[in-house]
mmCIF file with all atom_site columns, C-alpha atoms in Angstrom:
data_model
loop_
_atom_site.group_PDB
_atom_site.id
_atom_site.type_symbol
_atom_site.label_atom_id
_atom_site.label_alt_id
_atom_site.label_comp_id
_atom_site.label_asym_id
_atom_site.label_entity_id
_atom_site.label_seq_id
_atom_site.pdbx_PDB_ins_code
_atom_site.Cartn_x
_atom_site.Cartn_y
_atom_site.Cartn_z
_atom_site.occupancy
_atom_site.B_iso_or_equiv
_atom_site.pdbx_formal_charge
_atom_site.auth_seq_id
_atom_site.auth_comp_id
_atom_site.auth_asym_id
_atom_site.auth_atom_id
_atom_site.pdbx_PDB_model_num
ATOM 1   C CA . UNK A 1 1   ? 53.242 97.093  45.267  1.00 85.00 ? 1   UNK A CA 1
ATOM 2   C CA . UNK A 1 2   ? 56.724 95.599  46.200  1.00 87.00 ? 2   UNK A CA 1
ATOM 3   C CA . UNK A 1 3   ? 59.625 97.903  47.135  1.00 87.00 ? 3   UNK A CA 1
ATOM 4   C CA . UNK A 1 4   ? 63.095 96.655  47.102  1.00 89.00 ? 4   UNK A CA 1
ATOM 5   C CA . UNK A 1 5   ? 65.742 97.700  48.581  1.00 90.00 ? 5   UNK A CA 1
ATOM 6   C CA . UNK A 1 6   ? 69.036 97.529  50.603  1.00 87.00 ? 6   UNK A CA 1
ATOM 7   C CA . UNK A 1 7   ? 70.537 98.722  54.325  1.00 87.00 ? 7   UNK A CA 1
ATOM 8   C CA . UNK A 1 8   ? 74.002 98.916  55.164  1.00 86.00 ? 8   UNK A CA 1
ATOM 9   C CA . UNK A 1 9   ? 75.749 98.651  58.242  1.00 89.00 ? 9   UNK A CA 1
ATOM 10  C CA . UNK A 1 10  ? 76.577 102.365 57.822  1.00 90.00 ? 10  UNK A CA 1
ATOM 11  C CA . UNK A 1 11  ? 72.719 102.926 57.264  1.00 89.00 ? 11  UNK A CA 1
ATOM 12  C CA . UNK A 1 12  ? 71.873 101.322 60.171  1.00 90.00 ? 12  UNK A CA 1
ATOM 13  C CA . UNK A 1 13  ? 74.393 103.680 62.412  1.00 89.00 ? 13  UNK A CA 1
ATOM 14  C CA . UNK A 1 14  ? 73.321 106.717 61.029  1.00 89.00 ? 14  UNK A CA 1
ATOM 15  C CA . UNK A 1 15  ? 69.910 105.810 61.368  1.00 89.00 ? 15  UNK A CA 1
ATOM 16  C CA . UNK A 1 16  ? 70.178 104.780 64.852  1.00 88.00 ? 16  UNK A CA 1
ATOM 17  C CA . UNK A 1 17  ? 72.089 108.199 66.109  1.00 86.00 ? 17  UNK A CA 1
ATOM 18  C CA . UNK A 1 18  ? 70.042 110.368 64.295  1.00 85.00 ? 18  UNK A CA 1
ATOM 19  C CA . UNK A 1 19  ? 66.752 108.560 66.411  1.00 82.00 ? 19  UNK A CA 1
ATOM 20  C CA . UNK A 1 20  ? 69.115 109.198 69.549  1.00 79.00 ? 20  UNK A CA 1
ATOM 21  C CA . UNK A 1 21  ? 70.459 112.397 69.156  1.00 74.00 ? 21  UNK A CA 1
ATOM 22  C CA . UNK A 1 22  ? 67.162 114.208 70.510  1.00 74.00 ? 22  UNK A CA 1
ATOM 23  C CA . UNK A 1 23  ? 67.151 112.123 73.677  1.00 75.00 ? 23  UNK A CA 1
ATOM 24  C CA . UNK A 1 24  ? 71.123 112.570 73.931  1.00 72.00 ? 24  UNK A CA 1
ATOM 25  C CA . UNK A 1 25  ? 71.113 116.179 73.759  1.00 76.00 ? 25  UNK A CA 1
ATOM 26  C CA . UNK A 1 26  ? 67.726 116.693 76.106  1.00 80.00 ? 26  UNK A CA 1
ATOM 27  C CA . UNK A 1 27  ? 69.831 114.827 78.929  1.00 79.00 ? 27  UNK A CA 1
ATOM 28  C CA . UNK A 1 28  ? 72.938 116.573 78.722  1.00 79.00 ? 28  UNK A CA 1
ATOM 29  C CA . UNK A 1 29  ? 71.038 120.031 78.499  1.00 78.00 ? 29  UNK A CA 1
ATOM 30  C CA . UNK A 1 30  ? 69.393 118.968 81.813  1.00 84.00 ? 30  UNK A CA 1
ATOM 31  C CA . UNK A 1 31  ? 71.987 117.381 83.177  1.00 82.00 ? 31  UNK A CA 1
ATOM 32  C CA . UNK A 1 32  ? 74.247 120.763 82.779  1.00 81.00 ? 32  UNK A CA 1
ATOM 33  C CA . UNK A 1 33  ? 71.213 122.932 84.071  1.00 81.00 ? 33  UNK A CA 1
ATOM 34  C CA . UNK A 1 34  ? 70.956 120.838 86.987  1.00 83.00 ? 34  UNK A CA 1
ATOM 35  C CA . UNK A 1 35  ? 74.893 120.862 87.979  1.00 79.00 ? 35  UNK A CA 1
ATOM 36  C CA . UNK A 1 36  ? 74.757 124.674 87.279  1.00 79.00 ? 36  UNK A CA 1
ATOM 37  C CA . UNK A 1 37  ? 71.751 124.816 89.737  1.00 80.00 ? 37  UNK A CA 1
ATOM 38  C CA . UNK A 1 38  ? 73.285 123.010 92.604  1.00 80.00 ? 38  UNK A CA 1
ATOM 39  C CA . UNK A 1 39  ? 76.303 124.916 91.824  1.00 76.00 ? 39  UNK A CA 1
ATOM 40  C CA . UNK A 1 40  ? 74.786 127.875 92.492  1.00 74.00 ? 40  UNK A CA 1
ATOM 41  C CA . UNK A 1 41  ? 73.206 127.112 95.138  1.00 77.00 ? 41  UNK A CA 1
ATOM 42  C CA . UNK A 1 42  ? 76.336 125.678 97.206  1.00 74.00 ? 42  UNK A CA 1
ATOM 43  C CA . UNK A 1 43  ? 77.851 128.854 96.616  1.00 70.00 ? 43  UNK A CA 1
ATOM 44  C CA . UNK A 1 44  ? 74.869 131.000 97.617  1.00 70.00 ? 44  UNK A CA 1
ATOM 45  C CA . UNK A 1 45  ? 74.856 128.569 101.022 1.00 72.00 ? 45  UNK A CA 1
ATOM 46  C CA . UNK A 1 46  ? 78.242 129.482 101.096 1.00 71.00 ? 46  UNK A CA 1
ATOM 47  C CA . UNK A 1 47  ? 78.001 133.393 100.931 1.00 72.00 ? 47  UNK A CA 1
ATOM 48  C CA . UNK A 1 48  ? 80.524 133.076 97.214  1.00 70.00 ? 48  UNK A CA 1
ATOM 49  C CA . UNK A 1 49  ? 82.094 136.365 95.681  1.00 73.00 ? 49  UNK A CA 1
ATOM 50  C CA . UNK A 1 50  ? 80.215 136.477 92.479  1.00 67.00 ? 50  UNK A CA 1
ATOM 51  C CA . UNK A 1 51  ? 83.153 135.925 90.194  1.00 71.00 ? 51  UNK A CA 1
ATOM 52  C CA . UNK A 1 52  ? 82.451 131.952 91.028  1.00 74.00 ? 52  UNK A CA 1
ATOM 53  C CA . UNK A 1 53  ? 79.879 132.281 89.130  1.00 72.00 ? 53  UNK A CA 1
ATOM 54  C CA . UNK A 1 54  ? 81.427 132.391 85.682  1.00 75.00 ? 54  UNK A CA 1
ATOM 55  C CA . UNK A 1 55  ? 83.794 129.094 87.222  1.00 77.00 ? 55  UNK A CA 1
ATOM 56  C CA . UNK A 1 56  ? 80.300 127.332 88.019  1.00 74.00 ? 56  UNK A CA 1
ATOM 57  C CA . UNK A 1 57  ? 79.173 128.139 84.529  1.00 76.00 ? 57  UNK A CA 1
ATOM 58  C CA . UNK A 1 58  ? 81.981 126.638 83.717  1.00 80.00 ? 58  UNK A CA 1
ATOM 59  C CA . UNK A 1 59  ? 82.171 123.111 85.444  1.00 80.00 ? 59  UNK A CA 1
ATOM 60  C CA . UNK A 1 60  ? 78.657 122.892 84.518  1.00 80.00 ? 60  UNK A CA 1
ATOM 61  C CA . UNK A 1 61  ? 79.506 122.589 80.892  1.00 81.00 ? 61  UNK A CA 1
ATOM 62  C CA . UNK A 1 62  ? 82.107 120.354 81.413  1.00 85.00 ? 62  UNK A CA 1
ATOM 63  C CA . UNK A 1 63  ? 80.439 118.065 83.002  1.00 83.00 ? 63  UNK A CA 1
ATOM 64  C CA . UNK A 1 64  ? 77.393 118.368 80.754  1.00 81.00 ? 64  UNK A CA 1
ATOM 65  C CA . UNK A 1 65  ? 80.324 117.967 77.932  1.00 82.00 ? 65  UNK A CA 1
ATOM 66  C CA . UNK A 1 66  ? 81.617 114.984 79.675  1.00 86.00 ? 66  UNK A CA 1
ATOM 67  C CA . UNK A 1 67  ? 78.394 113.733 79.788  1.00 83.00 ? 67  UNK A CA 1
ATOM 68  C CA . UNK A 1 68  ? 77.939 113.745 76.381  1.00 82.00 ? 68  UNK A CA 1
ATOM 69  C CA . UNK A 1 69  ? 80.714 112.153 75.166  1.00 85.00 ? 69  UNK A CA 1
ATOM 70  C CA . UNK A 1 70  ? 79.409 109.237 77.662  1.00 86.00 ? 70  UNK A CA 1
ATOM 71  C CA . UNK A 1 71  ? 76.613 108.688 76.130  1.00 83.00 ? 71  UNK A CA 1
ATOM 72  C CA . UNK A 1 72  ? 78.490 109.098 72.660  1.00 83.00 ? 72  UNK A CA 1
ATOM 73  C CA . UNK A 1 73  ? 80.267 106.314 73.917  1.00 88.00 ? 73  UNK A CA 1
ATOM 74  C CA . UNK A 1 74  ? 77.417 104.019 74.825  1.00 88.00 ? 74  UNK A CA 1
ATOM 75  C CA . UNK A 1 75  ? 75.329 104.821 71.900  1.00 86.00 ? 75  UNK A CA 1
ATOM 76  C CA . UNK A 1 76  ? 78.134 103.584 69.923  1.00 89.00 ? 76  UNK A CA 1
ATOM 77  C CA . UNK A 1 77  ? 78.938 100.585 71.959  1.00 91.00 ? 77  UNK A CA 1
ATOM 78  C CA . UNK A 1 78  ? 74.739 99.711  71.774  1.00 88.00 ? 78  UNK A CA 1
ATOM 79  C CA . UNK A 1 79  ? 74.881 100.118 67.835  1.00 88.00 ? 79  UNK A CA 1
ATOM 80  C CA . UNK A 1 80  ? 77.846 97.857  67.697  1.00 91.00 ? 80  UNK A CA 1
ATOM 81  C CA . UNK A 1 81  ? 76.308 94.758  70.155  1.00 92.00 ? 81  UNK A CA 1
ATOM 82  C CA . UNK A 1 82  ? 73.105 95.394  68.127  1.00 87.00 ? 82  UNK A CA 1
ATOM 83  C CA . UNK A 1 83  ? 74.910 94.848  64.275  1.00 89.00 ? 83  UNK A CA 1
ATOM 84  C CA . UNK A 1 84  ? 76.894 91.806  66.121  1.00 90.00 ? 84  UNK A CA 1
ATOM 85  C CA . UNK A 1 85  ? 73.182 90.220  67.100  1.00 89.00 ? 85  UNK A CA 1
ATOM 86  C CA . UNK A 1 86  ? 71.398 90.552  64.054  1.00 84.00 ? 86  UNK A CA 1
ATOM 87  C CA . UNK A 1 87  ? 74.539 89.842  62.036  1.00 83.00 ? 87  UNK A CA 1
ATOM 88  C CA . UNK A 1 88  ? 75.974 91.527  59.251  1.00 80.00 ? 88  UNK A CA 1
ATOM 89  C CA . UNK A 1 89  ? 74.675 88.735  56.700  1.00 82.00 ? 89  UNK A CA 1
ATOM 90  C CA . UNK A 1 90  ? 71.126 91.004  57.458  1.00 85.00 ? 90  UNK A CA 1
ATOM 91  C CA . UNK A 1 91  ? 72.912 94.086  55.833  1.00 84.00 ? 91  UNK A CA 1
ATOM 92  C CA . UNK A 1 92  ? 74.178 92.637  52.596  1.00 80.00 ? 92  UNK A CA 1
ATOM 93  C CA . UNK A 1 93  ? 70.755 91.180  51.719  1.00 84.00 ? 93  UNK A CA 1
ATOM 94  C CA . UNK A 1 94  ? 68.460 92.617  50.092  1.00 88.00 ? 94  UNK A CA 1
ATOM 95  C CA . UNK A 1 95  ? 65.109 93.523  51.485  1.00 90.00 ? 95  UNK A CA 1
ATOM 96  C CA . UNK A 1 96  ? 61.631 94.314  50.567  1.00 91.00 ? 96  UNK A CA 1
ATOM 97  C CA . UNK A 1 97  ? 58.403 95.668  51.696  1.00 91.00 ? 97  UNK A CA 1
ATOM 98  C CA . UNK A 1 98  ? 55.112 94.342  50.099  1.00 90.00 ? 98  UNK A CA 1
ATOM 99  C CA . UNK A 1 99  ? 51.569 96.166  50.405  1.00 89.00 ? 99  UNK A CA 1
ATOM 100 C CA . UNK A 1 100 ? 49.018 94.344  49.548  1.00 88.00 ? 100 UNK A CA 1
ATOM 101 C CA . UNK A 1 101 ? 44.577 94.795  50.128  1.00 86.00 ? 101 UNK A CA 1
ATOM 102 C CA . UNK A 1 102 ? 45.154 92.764  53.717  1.00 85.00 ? 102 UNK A CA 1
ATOM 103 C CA . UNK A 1 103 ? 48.324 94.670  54.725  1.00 88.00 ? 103 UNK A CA 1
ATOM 104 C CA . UNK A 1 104 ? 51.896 95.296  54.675  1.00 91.00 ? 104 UNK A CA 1
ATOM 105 C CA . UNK A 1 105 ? 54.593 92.285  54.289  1.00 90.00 ? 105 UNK A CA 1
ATOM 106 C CA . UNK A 1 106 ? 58.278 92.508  55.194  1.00 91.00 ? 106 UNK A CA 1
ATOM 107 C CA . UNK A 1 107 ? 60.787 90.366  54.012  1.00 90.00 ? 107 UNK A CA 1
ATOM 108 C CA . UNK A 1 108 ? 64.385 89.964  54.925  1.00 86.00 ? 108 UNK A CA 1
ATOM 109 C CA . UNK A 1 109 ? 66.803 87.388  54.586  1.00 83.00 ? 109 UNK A CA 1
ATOM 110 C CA . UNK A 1 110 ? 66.296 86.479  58.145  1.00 82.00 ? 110 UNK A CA 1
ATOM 111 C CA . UNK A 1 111 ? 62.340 86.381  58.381  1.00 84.00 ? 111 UNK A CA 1
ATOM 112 C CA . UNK A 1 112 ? 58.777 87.586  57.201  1.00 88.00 ? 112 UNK A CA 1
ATOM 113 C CA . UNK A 1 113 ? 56.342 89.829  58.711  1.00 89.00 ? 113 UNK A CA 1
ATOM 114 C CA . UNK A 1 114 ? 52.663 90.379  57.826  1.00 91.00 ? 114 UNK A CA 1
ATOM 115 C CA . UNK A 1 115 ? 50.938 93.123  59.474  1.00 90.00 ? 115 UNK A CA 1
ATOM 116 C CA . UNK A 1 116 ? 48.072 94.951  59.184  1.00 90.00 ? 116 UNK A CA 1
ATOM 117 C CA . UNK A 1 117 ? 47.506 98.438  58.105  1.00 89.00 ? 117 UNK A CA 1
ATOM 118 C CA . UNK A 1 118 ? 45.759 99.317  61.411  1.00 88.00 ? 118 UNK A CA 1
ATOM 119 C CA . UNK A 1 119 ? 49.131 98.040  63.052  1.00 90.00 ? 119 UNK A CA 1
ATOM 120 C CA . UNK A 1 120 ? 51.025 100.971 61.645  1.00 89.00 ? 120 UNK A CA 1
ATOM 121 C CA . UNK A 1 121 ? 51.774 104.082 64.083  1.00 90.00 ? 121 UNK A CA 1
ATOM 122 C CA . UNK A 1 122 ? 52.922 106.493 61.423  1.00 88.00 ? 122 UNK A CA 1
ATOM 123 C CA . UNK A 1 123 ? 55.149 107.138 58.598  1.00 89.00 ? 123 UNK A CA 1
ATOM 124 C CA . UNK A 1 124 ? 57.886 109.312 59.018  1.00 87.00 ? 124 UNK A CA 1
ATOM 125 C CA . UNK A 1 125 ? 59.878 110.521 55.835  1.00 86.00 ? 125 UNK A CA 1
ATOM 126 C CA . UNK A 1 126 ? 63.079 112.745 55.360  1.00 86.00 ? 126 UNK A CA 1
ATOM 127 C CA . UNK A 1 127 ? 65.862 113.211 52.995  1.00 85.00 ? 127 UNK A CA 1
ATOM 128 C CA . UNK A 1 128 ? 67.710 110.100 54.392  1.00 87.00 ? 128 UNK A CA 1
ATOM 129 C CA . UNK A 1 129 ? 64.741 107.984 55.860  1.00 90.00 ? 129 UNK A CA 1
ATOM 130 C CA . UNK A 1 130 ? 61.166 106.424 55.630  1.00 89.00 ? 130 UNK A CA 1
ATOM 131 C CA . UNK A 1 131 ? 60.691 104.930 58.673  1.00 91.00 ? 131 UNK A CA 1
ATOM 132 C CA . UNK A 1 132 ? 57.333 103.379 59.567  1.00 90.00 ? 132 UNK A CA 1
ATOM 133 C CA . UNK A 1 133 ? 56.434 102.878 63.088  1.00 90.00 ? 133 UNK A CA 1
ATOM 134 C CA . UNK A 1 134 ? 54.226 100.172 65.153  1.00 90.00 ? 134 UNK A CA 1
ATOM 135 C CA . UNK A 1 135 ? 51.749 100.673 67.760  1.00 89.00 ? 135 UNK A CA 1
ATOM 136 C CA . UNK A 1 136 ? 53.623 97.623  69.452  1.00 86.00 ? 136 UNK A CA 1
ATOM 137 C CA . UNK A 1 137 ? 56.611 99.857  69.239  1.00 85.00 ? 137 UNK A CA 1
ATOM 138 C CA . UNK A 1 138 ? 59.085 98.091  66.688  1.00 86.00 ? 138 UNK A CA 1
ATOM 139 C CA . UNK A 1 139 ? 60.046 100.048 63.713  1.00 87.00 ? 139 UNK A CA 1
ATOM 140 C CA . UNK A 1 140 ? 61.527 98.870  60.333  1.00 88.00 ? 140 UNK A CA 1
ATOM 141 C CA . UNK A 1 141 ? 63.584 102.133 58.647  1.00 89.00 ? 141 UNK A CA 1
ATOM 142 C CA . UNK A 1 142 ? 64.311 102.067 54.531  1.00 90.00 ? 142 UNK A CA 1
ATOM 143 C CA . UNK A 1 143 ? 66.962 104.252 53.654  1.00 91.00 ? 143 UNK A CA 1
ATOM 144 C CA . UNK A 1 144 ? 66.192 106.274 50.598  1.00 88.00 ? 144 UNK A CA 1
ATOM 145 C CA . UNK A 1 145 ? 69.646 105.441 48.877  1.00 86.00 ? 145 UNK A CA 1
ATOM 146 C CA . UNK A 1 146 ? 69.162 102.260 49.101  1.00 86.00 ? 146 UNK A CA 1
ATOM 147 C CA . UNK A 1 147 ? 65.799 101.637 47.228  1.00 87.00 ? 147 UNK A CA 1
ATOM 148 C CA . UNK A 1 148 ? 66.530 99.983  44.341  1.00 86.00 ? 148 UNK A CA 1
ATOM 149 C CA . UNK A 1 149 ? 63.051 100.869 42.746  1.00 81.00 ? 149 UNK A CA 1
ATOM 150 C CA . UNK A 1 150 ? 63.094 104.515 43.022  1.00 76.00 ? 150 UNK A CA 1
ATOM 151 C CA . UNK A 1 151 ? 60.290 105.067 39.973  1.00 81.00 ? 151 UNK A CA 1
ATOM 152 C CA . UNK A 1 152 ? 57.769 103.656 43.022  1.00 83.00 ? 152 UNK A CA 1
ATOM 153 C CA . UNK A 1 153 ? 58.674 105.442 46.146  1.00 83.00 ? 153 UNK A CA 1
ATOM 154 C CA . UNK A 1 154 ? 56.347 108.170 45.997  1.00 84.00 ? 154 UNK A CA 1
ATOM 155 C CA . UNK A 1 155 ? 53.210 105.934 45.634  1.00 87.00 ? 155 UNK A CA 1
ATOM 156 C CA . UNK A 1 156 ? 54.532 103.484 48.340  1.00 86.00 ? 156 UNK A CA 1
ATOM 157 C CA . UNK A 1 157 ? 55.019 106.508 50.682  1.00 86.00 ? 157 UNK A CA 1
ATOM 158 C CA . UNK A 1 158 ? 50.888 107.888 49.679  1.00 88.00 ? 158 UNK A CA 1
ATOM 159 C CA . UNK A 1 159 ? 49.604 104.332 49.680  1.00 86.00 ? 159 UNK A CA 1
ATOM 160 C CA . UNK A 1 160 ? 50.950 103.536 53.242  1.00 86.00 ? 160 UNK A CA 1
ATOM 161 C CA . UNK A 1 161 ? 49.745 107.074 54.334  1.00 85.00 ? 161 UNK A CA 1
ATOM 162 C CA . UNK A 1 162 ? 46.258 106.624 53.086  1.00 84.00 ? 162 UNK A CA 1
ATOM 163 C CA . UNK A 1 163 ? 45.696 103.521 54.695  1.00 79.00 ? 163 UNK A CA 1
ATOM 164 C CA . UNK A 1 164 ? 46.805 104.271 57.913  1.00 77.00 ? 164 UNK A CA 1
ATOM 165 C CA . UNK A 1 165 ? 44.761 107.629 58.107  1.00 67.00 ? 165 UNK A CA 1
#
């Protein structure tokens, strides 16, 4: 079973901030607890009225906010110096996945990959996604408006689930 499809740039940045967004907004939750935290405790050390409080509250979402937009920033920055490396040429090709008894085969424009079922982590799927996971950590993501045999993607998605059970 072959499926065929394409990725965009665009594909690639969505996909890419949608796998960081968890880890983005985990830090800057922590980091704004944490500022709050010392915050409060500078002013306790301090002997504060307890109107400061509300201003603490207050710098401590900044900064998280700040913080944010940071990251924001170097996400963005990452996505970019990663589409420069692999090339844009990679985007406007077409690709395809190929399972097979022995395994699963990917093929792009700029190489091919055989691996085995047992290789595979998981298979994630969502409304924008199927992205299968390696134990060795790599990851190759399909985007579901780009398949270009759509008749397919349901068996592709329960043969790749029941071999990797």
């Amino acid at each position: 079973m072959e499926l065929i499809y394409t990725s965009t740039v665009e594909d690639y940045r969505r996909f890419a901030k949608k796998r960081a967004k968890p880890k983005r907004m985990k830090a800057t939750l922590i980091f704004t607890v944490i500022c709050f935290v010392i915050f409060l405790i500078m002013g306790i050390m301090s002997q504060f009225p307890a109107e400061t409080v509300v201003l603490n509250l207050f710098l401590s979402v900044l900064y998280g906010g700040i913080l944010f937009l940071i990251l924001n920033m170097k996400l963005s920055h990452n996505i970019n110096k990663n589409i420069k490396k692999i090339g844009r040429s990679f985007f406007d090709s077409e690709k395809s996945i190929i399972l097979n008894e022995d395994g699963i085969i990917i093929k792009t424009n700029i190489r091919e990959s055989k691996m085995p079922y047992d290789a595979i982590k998981q298979l994630q799927t969502d409304t924008d996604f199927f992205v299968i996971e390696f134990k060795a950590g790599d990851m190759v993501y399909i985007p579901t408006s780009g398949i270009k045999n759509r008749n397919i993607k349901d068996d592709f998605v329960f043969l790749i689930k029941s071999k990797t059970v």
